[in-house]
Amino acid sequence: MGNSRWIKFRVEPGSRVRLDDMRPDDTGNEKKQAAVQHTGKLQKRMDEMQFHLYAEHKRSVLICLQAPDAGGKDGVIRHVIGSMNPQGCRVVSFKQPSAEELDHDFLWRIEHQTPTRGEIVIFNRSQYEDVLVVRVHNLVPKHVWSKRYREINDFERRLSDNGTHILKFFLHISKEEQLRRFKRRLNDRTRQWKVSEADYQERQYWADYQQAYEDALSKCSTDYAPWFVIPSDHKWFRNLVITEIIVHTLERLGIQTPAPQVSLAEMRRKYHQLKNGK
Ligand code: ATP
Ligand code: MG
């Protein structure tokens, strides 16, 4: 596939992200119908590649999803990740930490969920909550959360050095789009279960969150664990871009399916014996 067209959404390591300069409604001049069809083809390819990764049983992939409320994490998991074989694929959601989790350092619960060889794991929220919600609401003092960017980078480097390929997607939606989604949830009976009082409260902190996201994206986008800012006002475009980046990453791994563990010539001979009723 060559270079992914969407590499432009990658945050260059060391660069300073300004979300206001990045359009959440970007559609890259794509047409919706063609994009949806192309995404379908890419999903089939992604499914094949995942099967190979699973068979190879050497490397693994970790995908971190972060977004404002109603940003579309659930949609990405359902539409993009849902097209892969559940065997070898796992979704982990990080909610408010339990008492036991709070009694350990913030990476303890994350460590427990990292992918095993051959596995693709999707973090629905991640280690980054500890420099997002925790920072915005002063859940720990600044001198504690401000060290965490480096701690996260060190942690991600260790995973990467040990064969885990990390992709981090920030779903970038506009404040107006969030309100439209709140309205849709209120009016659509099948979505009303998603209406959450917390989401309305957190909206008051929109600017603080944007600043916290900008810092996390700027300080923690590295060659070994890049952040991507995905324009997400249009779900079909978001799905296209994320699928293509995942396929591109898997293709670059040069995955080798393992050699057979038996003599195929011998097994063919046995097969013919069985077939001939011997
Ligand atoms: P989502 O909103 O992701 O779709 P949900 O609605 O099922 O998930 P919530 O309980 O609304 O579940 O979301 C989890 C909440 O836990 C979020 O408000 C999130 O910020 C919070 N959270 C996650 N990690 C931490 C953390 N380390 N410290 C404090 N709060 C956290
Ligand atoms: Mg929620």
Tab-separated table of C-alpha atoms and ligand atoms in Angstrom:
chain	number	residue	atom	x	y	z
A	1	MET	CA	0.000	0.000	0.000
A	2	GLY	CA	3.029	2.334	0.197
A	3	ASN	CA	2.799	5.276	2.514
A	4	SER	CA	-0.581	5.794	4.137
A	5	ARG	CA	-2.298	8.906	2.786
A	6	TRP	CA	-3.265	9.671	6.331
A	7	ILE	CA	0.213	9.903	7.767
A	8	LYS	CA	-0.478	13.665	7.822
A	9	PHE	CA	-2.721	13.146	10.827
A	10	ARG	CA	0.232	11.795	12.798
A	11	VAL	CA	1.613	14.159	15.423
A	12	GLU	CA	5.271	14.686	14.582
A	13	PRO	CA	7.368	13.811	17.634
A	14	GLY	CA	8.495	16.984	19.350
A	15	SER	CA	5.938	19.221	17.616
A	16	ARG	CA	3.454	21.383	19.480
A	17	VAL	CA	-0.197	20.479	18.806
A	18	ARG	CA	-2.826	23.211	18.510
A	19	LEU	CA	-6.218	21.579	18.164
A	20	ASP	CA	-7.795	24.842	16.980
A	21	ASP	CA	-5.612	24.610	13.871
A	22	MET	CA	-6.833	21.112	13.035
A	23	ARG	CA	-10.229	20.770	11.410
A	24	PRO	CA	-12.488	18.207	13.083
A	25	ASP	CA	-14.779	18.266	10.008
A	26	ASP	CA	-12.005	17.504	7.503
A	27	THR	CA	-13.029	14.856	4.962
A	28	GLY	CA	-9.842	14.878	2.871
A	29	ASN	CA	-11.900	15.543	-0.315
A	30	GLU	CA	-13.316	12.021	-0.038
A	31	LYS	CA	-16.876	11.211	-1.104
A	32	LYS	CA	-18.894	9.411	1.531
A	33	GLN	CA	-20.174	6.509	-0.584
A	34	ALA	CA	-16.790	5.660	-2.088
A	35	ALA	CA	-15.128	6.036	1.319
A	36	VAL	CA	-17.575	3.627	2.961
A	37	GLN	CA	-16.939	1.047	0.212
A	38	HIS	CA	-13.193	1.453	0.501
A	39	THR	CA	-13.385	1.111	4.295
A	40	GLY	CA	-15.218	-2.198	3.801
A	41	LYS	CA	-12.381	-3.519	1.616
A	42	LEU	CA	-9.783	-2.330	4.109
A	43	GLN	CA	-11.649	-4.082	6.926
A	44	LYS	CA	-11.341	-7.406	5.077
A	45	ARG	CA	-7.613	-6.802	4.664
A	46	MET	CA	-7.309	-5.869	8.350
A	47	ASP	CA	-9.074	-9.091	9.329
A	48	GLU	CA	-6.620	-11.140	7.191
A	49	MET	CA	-3.614	-9.354	8.633
A	50	GLN	CA	-4.836	-9.882	12.182
A	51	PHE	CA	-5.193	-13.590	11.459
A	52	HIS	CA	-1.543	-13.637	10.369
A	53	LEU	CA	-0.421	-11.670	13.428
A	54	TYR	CA	-2.255	-14.154	15.644
A	55	ALA	CA	-0.697	-17.128	13.832
A	56	GLU	CA	2.783	-15.632	13.952
A	57	HIS	CA	2.516	-15.275	17.751
A	58	LYS	CA	5.495	-12.936	18.061
A	59	ARG	CA	4.470	-9.310	17.960
A	60	SER	CA	1.371	-7.536	19.275
A	61	VAL	CA	-0.542	-4.308	18.692
A	62	LEU	CA	-1.930	-1.851	21.235
A	63	ILE	CA	-4.448	0.774	20.110
A	64	CYS	CA	-5.310	3.573	22.561
A	65	LEU	CA	-8.531	5.509	22.001
A	66	GLN	CA	-9.147	8.865	23.636
A	67	ALA	CA	-11.899	11.369	22.868
A	68	PRO	CA	-14.205	13.948	24.415
A	69	ASP	CA	-17.587	12.597	25.540
A	70	ALA	CA	-19.676	11.549	22.525
A	71	GLY	CA	-16.442	11.631	20.532
A	72	GLY	CA	-17.111	8.225	18.967
A	73	LYS	CA	-14.933	5.710	20.824
A	74	ASP	CA	-17.795	3.205	20.926
A	75	GLY	CA	-18.414	3.698	17.199
A	76	VAL	CA	-14.769	3.076	16.335
A	77	ILE	CA	-14.759	-0.092	18.404
A	78	ARG	CA	-17.982	-1.342	16.787
A	79	HIS	CA	-17.290	-0.429	13.163
A	80	VAL	CA	-13.540	-0.624	12.837
A	81	ILE	CA	-12.340	-3.098	15.387
A	82	GLY	CA	-15.555	-5.160	15.172
A	83	SER	CA	-14.532	-6.432	11.758
A	84	MET	CA	-11.639	-8.411	13.224
A	85	ASN	CA	-11.778	-11.941	14.559
A	86	PRO	CA	-12.605	-11.765	18.299
A	87	GLN	CA	-10.060	-14.568	18.820
A	88	GLY	CA	-6.850	-12.591	19.265
A	89	CYS	CA	-8.572	-9.257	19.774
A	90	ARG	CA	-9.567	-7.698	23.098
A	91	VAL	CA	-11.175	-4.422	24.183
A	92	VAL	CA	-10.387	-3.017	27.635
A	93	SER	CA	-12.343	-0.052	29.050
A	94	PHE	CA	-10.742	2.011	31.778
A	95	LYS	CA	-13.248	3.625	34.122
A	96	GLN	CA	-12.754	5.371	37.422
A	97	PRO	CA	-10.049	3.440	39.275
A	98	SER	CA	-11.113	1.070	42.048
A	99	ALA	CA	-9.793	1.424	45.614
A	100	GLU	CA	-7.257	-1.320	44.892
A	101	GLU	CA	-6.123	0.367	41.702
A	102	LEU	CA	-5.740	3.698	43.513
A	103	ASP	CA	-3.506	1.983	46.056
A	104	HIS	CA	-0.986	1.281	43.271
A	105	ASP	CA	0.779	3.590	40.862
A	106	PHE	CA	-1.329	4.709	37.911
A	107	LEU	CA	0.260	2.314	35.420
A	108	TRP	CA	-0.405	-0.780	37.509
A	109	ARG	CA	-3.879	-1.456	36.119
A	110	ILE	CA	-2.672	-0.648	32.616
A	111	GLU	CA	0.250	-3.117	32.817
A	112	HIS	CA	-2.188	-5.924	33.582
A	113	GLN	CA	-4.034	-5.411	30.312
A	114	THR	CA	-1.208	-5.048	27.802
A	115	PRO	CA	-1.402	-7.408	24.804
A	116	THR	CA	0.143	-10.875	24.747
A	117	ARG	CA	2.042	-12.076	21.660
A	118	GLY	CA	-0.184	-12.216	18.593
A	119	GLU	CA	-2.890	-10.138	20.227
A	120	ILE	CA	-4.460	-6.806	19.286
A	121	VAL	CA	-5.738	-4.914	22.324
A	122	ILE	CA	-7.852	-1.780	22.165
A	123	PHE	CA	-7.812	0.536	25.153
A	124	ASN	CA	-11.118	2.403	25.450
A	125	ARG	CA	-9.593	5.238	27.517
A	126	SER	CA	-6.097	4.475	28.708
A	127	GLN	CA	-3.073	5.573	30.748
A	128	TYR	CA	-3.811	9.046	29.373
A	129	GLU	CA	-6.821	9.529	31.679
A	130	ASP	CA	-4.210	10.125	34.368
A	131	VAL	CA	-3.041	13.294	32.614
A	132	LEU	CA	-6.539	14.275	31.353
A	133	VAL	CA	-9.464	13.906	33.773
A	134	VAL	CA	-7.018	13.739	36.676
A	135	ARG	CA	-5.350	16.991	35.620
A	136	VAL	CA	-8.565	18.850	34.743
A	137	HIS	CA	-10.137	17.985	38.110
A	138	ASN	CA	-6.967	18.286	40.194
A	139	LEU	CA	-7.344	14.731	41.443
A	140	VAL	CA	-3.632	14.727	42.244
A	141	PRO	CA	-1.282	17.719	42.638
A	142	LYS	CA	0.470	19.155	39.588
A	143	HIS	CA	3.890	17.891	40.654
A	144	VAL	CA	2.482	14.360	40.466
A	145	TRP	CA	0.630	14.488	37.113
A	146	SER	CA	3.317	16.554	35.413
A	147	LYS	CA	5.839	13.688	35.793
A	148	ARG	CA	3.466	11.242	34.188
A	149	TYR	CA	4.175	12.258	30.578
A	150	ARG	CA	7.717	10.970	30.953
A	151	GLU	CA	6.536	7.932	32.862
A	152	ILE	CA	4.076	7.130	30.081
A	153	ASN	CA	6.773	7.588	27.419
A	154	ASP	CA	9.127	5.262	29.319
A	155	PHE	CA	6.368	2.689	29.725
A	156	GLU	CA	5.438	2.820	26.048
A	157	ARG	CA	9.070	2.549	25.000
A	158	ARG	CA	9.451	-0.575	27.093
A	159	LEU	CA	6.391	-2.153	25.475
A	160	SER	CA	7.646	-1.181	22.049
A	161	ASP	CA	11.125	-2.610	22.714
A	162	ASN	CA	9.424	-5.856	23.620
A	163	GLY	CA	7.449	-6.246	20.394
A	164	THR	CA	4.253	-4.264	20.989
A	165	HIS	CA	3.327	-1.814	18.229
A	166	ILE	CA	1.438	1.116	19.655
A	167	LEU	CA	-1.040	3.389	17.856
A	168	LYS	CA	-2.873	6.164	19.674
A	169	PHE	CA	-5.950	7.820	18.210
A	170	PHE	CA	-7.438	11.049	19.492
A	171	LEU	CA	-10.935	11.506	18.050
A	172	HIS	CA	-11.134	15.215	17.372
A	173	ILE	CA	-14.710	16.562	17.348
A	174	SER	CA	-15.915	20.156	17.490
A	175	LYS	CA	-17.853	21.516	20.423
A	176	GLU	CA	-20.847	22.026	18.091
A	177	GLU	CA	-20.727	18.406	16.931
A	178	GLN	CA	-20.712	17.242	20.551
A	179	LEU	CA	-23.915	19.224	21.148
A	180	ARG	CA	-25.526	17.740	18.000
A	181	ARG	CA	-24.690	14.277	19.306
A	182	PHE	CA	-26.152	15.091	22.735
A	183	LYS	CA	-29.363	16.151	20.948
A	184	ARG	CA	-29.460	12.999	18.822
A	185	ARG	CA	-29.089	10.913	21.970
A	186	LEU	CA	-31.990	12.744	23.613
A	187	ASN	CA	-34.281	12.279	20.606
A	188	ASP	CA	-33.375	8.813	19.367
A	189	ARG	CA	-34.996	6.138	21.548
A	190	THR	CA	-32.273	3.635	20.694
A	191	ARG	CA	-29.598	6.026	21.919
A	192	GLN	CA	-31.274	7.458	25.015
A	193	TRP	CA	-29.472	4.950	27.234
A	194	LYS	CA	-26.265	6.825	26.416
A	195	VAL	CA	-27.471	10.140	27.867
A	196	SER	CA	-25.189	10.844	30.807
A	197	GLU	CA	-25.327	13.695	33.283
A	198	ALA	CA	-21.548	13.533	33.645
A	199	ASP	CA	-21.128	14.291	29.933
A	200	TYR	CA	-23.082	17.545	30.369
A	201	GLN	CA	-20.993	18.509	33.388
A	202	GLU	CA	-17.692	17.727	31.690
A	203	ARG	CA	-18.651	19.982	28.762
A	204	GLN	CA	-18.130	22.950	31.079
A	205	TYR	CA	-14.460	21.996	31.172
A	206	TRP	CA	-14.126	21.766	27.381
A	207	ALA	CA	-11.282	24.333	27.179
A	208	ASP	CA	-9.350	22.728	30.058
A	209	TYR	CA	-9.669	19.340	28.411
A	210	GLN	CA	-8.495	20.690	25.039
A	211	GLN	CA	-5.417	22.085	26.754
A	212	ALA	CA	-4.774	18.806	28.548
A	213	TYR	CA	-5.210	16.873	25.261
A	214	GLU	CA	-2.800	19.234	23.512
A	215	ASP	CA	-0.151	18.590	26.153
A	216	ALA	CA	-0.599	14.817	26.061
A	217	LEU	CA	-0.487	14.802	22.243
A	218	SER	CA	2.578	17.065	22.140
A	219	LYS	CA	4.592	15.438	24.922
A	220	CYS	CA	3.764	11.810	24.180
A	221	SER	CA	3.831	11.408	20.410
A	222	THR	CA	6.961	9.397	19.711
A	223	ASP	CA	8.354	7.320	16.849
A	224	TYR	CA	7.619	4.182	18.830
A	225	ALA	CA	4.111	5.218	19.978
A	226	PRO	CA	2.708	7.950	17.718
A	227	TRP	CA	-0.462	9.912	18.351
A	228	PHE	CA	-2.887	10.549	15.486
A	229	VAL	CA	-5.416	13.369	15.607
A	230	ILE	CA	-8.376	11.948	13.667
A	231	PRO	CA	-10.952	14.407	12.260
A	232	SER	CA	-14.086	12.822	13.720
A	233	ASP	CA	-17.079	15.070	13.066
A	234	HIS	CA	-17.849	12.748	10.121
A	235	LYS	CA	-17.984	9.186	11.335
A	236	TRP	CA	-17.470	7.647	7.888
A	237	PHE	CA	-14.250	9.629	7.406
A	238	ARG	CA	-13.028	8.783	10.909
A	239	ASN	CA	-13.594	5.078	10.203
A	240	LEU	CA	-11.776	5.257	6.858
A	241	VAL	CA	-8.721	6.968	8.293
A	242	ILE	CA	-8.376	4.735	11.348
A	243	THR	CA	-8.858	1.540	9.347
A	244	GLU	CA	-6.284	2.618	6.802
A	245	ILE	CA	-3.714	3.502	9.457
A	246	ILE	CA	-4.176	0.129	11.176
A	247	VAL	CA	-3.881	-1.773	7.868
A	248	HIS	CA	-0.823	0.250	6.924
A	249	THR	CA	0.807	-0.512	10.284
A	250	LEU	CA	0.054	-4.236	10.070
A	251	GLU	CA	1.391	-4.431	6.519
A	252	ARG	CA	4.646	-2.803	7.516
A	253	LEU	CA	5.223	-5.451	10.191
A	254	GLY	CA	6.042	-8.003	7.463
A	255	ILE	CA	4.203	-10.730	9.355
A	256	GLN	CA	5.270	-14.306	8.579
A	257	THR	CA	2.835	-17.121	9.208
A	258	PRO	CA	4.709	-19.924	10.944
A	259	ALA	CA	6.127	-22.925	9.085
A	260	PRO	CA	4.167	-26.190	9.521
A	261	GLN	CA	5.199	-28.248	12.546
A	262	VAL	CA	4.861	-31.581	10.739
A	263	SER	CA	6.077	-33.079	7.474
A	264	LEU	CA	3.430	-32.133	4.917
A	265	ALA	CA	4.591	-34.949	2.594
A	266	GLU	CA	3.964	-37.453	5.391
A	267	MET	CA	0.584	-35.913	6.238
A	268	ARG	CA	-0.423	-36.005	2.557
A	269	ARG	CA	0.463	-39.694	2.447
A	270	LYS	CA	-1.675	-40.324	5.561
A	271	TYR	CA	-4.521	-38.330	4.083
A	272	HIS	CA	-4.543	-40.444	0.922
A	273	GLN	CA	-4.489	-43.595	3.005
A	274	LEU	CA	-7.557	-42.363	4.907
A	275	LYS	CA	-9.291	-41.339	1.715
A	276	ASN	CA	-8.658	-44.784	0.205
A	277	GLY	CA	-10.184	-46.381	3.291
A	278	LYS	CA	-6.983	-47.883	4.682
B	1	ATP	P1	-17.474	6.228	27.878
B	1	ATP	O1	-17.856	7.550	28.449
B	1	ATP	O2	-16.013	6.087	27.620
B	1	ATP	O3	-18.309	5.782	26.719
B	1	ATP	P2	-18.935	4.957	29.899
B	1	ATP	O4	-19.929	6.023	29.688
B	1	ATP	O5	-19.354	3.522	29.758
B	1	ATP	O6	-17.706	5.143	28.986
B	1	ATP	P3	-18.144	6.318	32.159
B	1	ATP	O7	-18.260	5.821	33.545
B	1	ATP	O8	-18.926	7.462	31.661
B	1	ATP	O9	-18.320	5.047	31.301
B	1	ATP	O10	-16.613	6.662	31.830
B	1	ATP	C1	-15.606	6.363	32.614
B	1	ATP	C2	-15.231	7.541	33.490
B	1	ATP	O11	-14.095	7.164	34.239
B	1	ATP	C3	-14.862	8.764	32.686
B	1	ATP	O12	-15.457	9.901	33.220
B	1	ATP	C4	-13.364	8.831	32.838
B	1	ATP	O13	-12.818	10.124	32.745
B	1	ATP	C5	-13.184	8.227	34.203
B	1	ATP	N1	-11.835	7.726	34.397
B	1	ATP	C6	-11.135	6.877	33.611
B	1	ATP	N2	-9.888	6.715	34.081
B	1	ATP	C7	-9.771	7.484	35.171
B	1	ATP	C8	-8.718	7.751	36.088
B	1	ATP	N3	-7.530	7.172	35.971
B	1	ATP	N4	-8.953	8.599	37.105
B	1	ATP	C9	-10.157	9.184	37.239
B	1	ATP	N5	-11.208	8.975	36.410
B	1	ATP	C10	-11.019	8.136	35.393
B	2	MG	MG	-19.302	8.316	29.666
